[in-house]
Each structure stands twice: as C-alpha cells, then as structure tokens.
mmCIF file of C-alpha atoms in Angstrom:
data_model
loop_
_atom_site.group_PDB
_atom_site.id
_atom_site.type_symbol
_atom_site.label_atom_id
_atom_site.label_comp_id
_atom_site.label_asym_id
_atom_site.label_seq_id
_atom_site.Cartn_x
_atom_site.Cartn_y
_atom_site.Cartn_z
ATOM 1 C CA UNK A 15 123.012 141.103 176.849
ATOM 2 C CA UNK A 16 125.340 138.182 177.554
ATOM 3 C CA UNK A 17 129.009 138.980 176.815
ATOM 4 C CA UNK A 18 130.538 137.057 173.898
ATOM 5 C CA UNK A 19 132.979 135.270 176.232
ATOM 6 C CA UNK A 20 130.105 133.691 178.202
ATOM 7 C CA UNK A 21 127.992 132.437 175.298
ATOM 8 C CA UNK A 22 127.598 128.697 175.169
ATOM 9 C CA UNK A 23 128.050 128.267 178.927
ATOM 10 C CA UNK A 24 125.449 127.843 181.633
ATOM 11 C CA UNK A 25 126.397 127.903 185.294
ATOM 12 C CA UNK A 26 123.422 126.436 187.058
ATOM 13 C CA UNK A 27 122.367 123.776 189.473
ATOM 14 C CA UNK A 28 119.566 121.292 189.794
ATOM 15 C CA UNK A 29 118.503 118.451 192.007
ATOM 16 C CA UNK A 30 119.592 115.236 190.324
ATOM 17 C CA UNK A 31 116.690 113.225 191.718
ATOM 18 C CA UNK A 32 115.054 113.685 195.097
ATOM 19 C CA UNK A 33 115.935 110.655 197.200
ATOM 20 C CA UNK A 34 118.323 109.140 194.675
ATOM 21 C CA UNK A 35 120.111 105.975 195.708
ATOM 22 C CA UNK A 36 123.894 106.316 195.188
ATOM 23 C CA UNK A 37 124.002 102.855 193.598
ATOM 24 C CA UNK A 38 121.650 104.135 190.860
ATOM 25 C CA UNK A 39 124.067 106.860 189.719
ATOM 26 C CA UNK A 40 126.700 106.176 187.092
ATOM 27 C CA UNK A 41 129.103 109.026 186.355
ATOM 28 C CA UNK A 42 130.710 107.467 183.303
ATOM 29 C CA UNK A 43 134.206 106.340 182.376
ATOM 30 C CA UNK A 44 136.357 108.758 184.357
ATOM 31 C CA UNK A 45 139.605 107.672 182.668
ATOM 32 C CA UNK A 46 138.158 108.270 179.193
ATOM 33 C CA UNK A 47 136.654 111.609 180.207
ATOM 34 C CA UNK A 48 139.915 112.706 181.871
ATOM 35 C CA UNK A 49 141.856 111.805 178.719
ATOM 36 C CA UNK A 50 139.414 113.734 176.540
ATOM 37 C CA UNK A 51 139.224 116.746 178.892
ATOM 38 C CA UNK A 52 142.657 117.017 180.564
ATOM 39 C CA UNK A 53 141.877 120.448 182.038
ATOM 40 C CA UNK A 54 139.054 118.846 184.043
ATOM 41 C CA UNK A 55 140.847 115.569 184.857
ATOM 42 C CA UNK A 56 141.567 116.446 188.493
ATOM 43 C CA UNK A 57 137.942 117.454 189.122
ATOM 44 C CA UNK A 58 136.649 114.309 187.421
ATOM 45 C CA UNK A 59 138.847 112.103 189.593
ATOM 46 C CA UNK A 60 137.700 113.967 192.719
ATOM 47 C CA UNK A 61 134.078 113.425 191.692
ATOM 48 C CA UNK A 62 134.755 109.725 191.215
ATOM 49 C CA UNK A 63 136.323 109.512 194.694
ATOM 50 C CA UNK A 64 133.395 111.321 196.325
ATOM 51 C CA UNK A 65 130.967 108.990 194.536
ATOM 52 C CA UNK A 66 132.875 105.920 195.758
ATOM 53 C CA UNK A 67 132.944 107.315 199.317
ATOM 54 C CA UNK A 68 129.209 108.030 199.184
ATOM 55 C CA UNK A 69 128.408 104.514 197.983
ATOM 56 C CA UNK A 70 130.505 102.965 200.744
ATOM 57 C CA UNK A 71 128.793 105.150 203.336
ATOM 58 C CA UNK A 72 125.347 104.239 201.994
ATOM 59 C CA UNK A 73 126.115 100.512 201.983
ATOM 60 C CA UNK A 74 127.378 100.643 205.564
ATOM 61 C CA UNK A 75 124.118 102.098 206.920
ATOM 62 C CA UNK A 76 122.038 99.704 208.994
ATOM 63 C CA UNK A 77 118.533 100.421 207.709
ATOM 64 C CA UNK A 78 117.013 97.658 209.849
ATOM 65 C CA UNK A 79 117.107 100.106 212.780
ATOM 66 C CA UNK A 80 114.204 102.602 212.273
ATOM 67 C CA UNK A 81 116.033 105.174 214.404
ATOM 68 C CA UNK A 82 118.823 105.320 211.781
ATOM 69 C CA UNK A 83 116.560 105.455 208.705
#
C-alpha cells in the first residue's frame, strides 16, 4: 500500500525521444513557471541554463566531418 503522504506523486523517468534534436525541445516559459512554483524556481532556472548550454553545444558541432558525427 502506498502511504498517504506519497499519493499523487510519481517519481519516474523516461526517454524523452531517442535522438531528439535540442532545437526541437521547448521547456516553456521559465519565468512564469518560477513565479507560479517558487519552491521549484531555482531548479527551473537551472534546467533552462542546461538547455541553453546544450543547444549552443549542438549548434557548434561540425557535422560535415563524418568522424565527428
């Protein structure tokens, strides 16, 4: 039986999409989400930063070189 304090929550993981392109992912309006969920604001901003870093890294890859693909 699941304790009362844990009902309504699911701690799980899944693959978003195999081979997803970072440019195809939109995480939403971080400022609006942070305002609505202040307890999660720091995590939301960190997620936004990691997403920006990932997109910059992806864009900087030279895919014309088969050795780097």
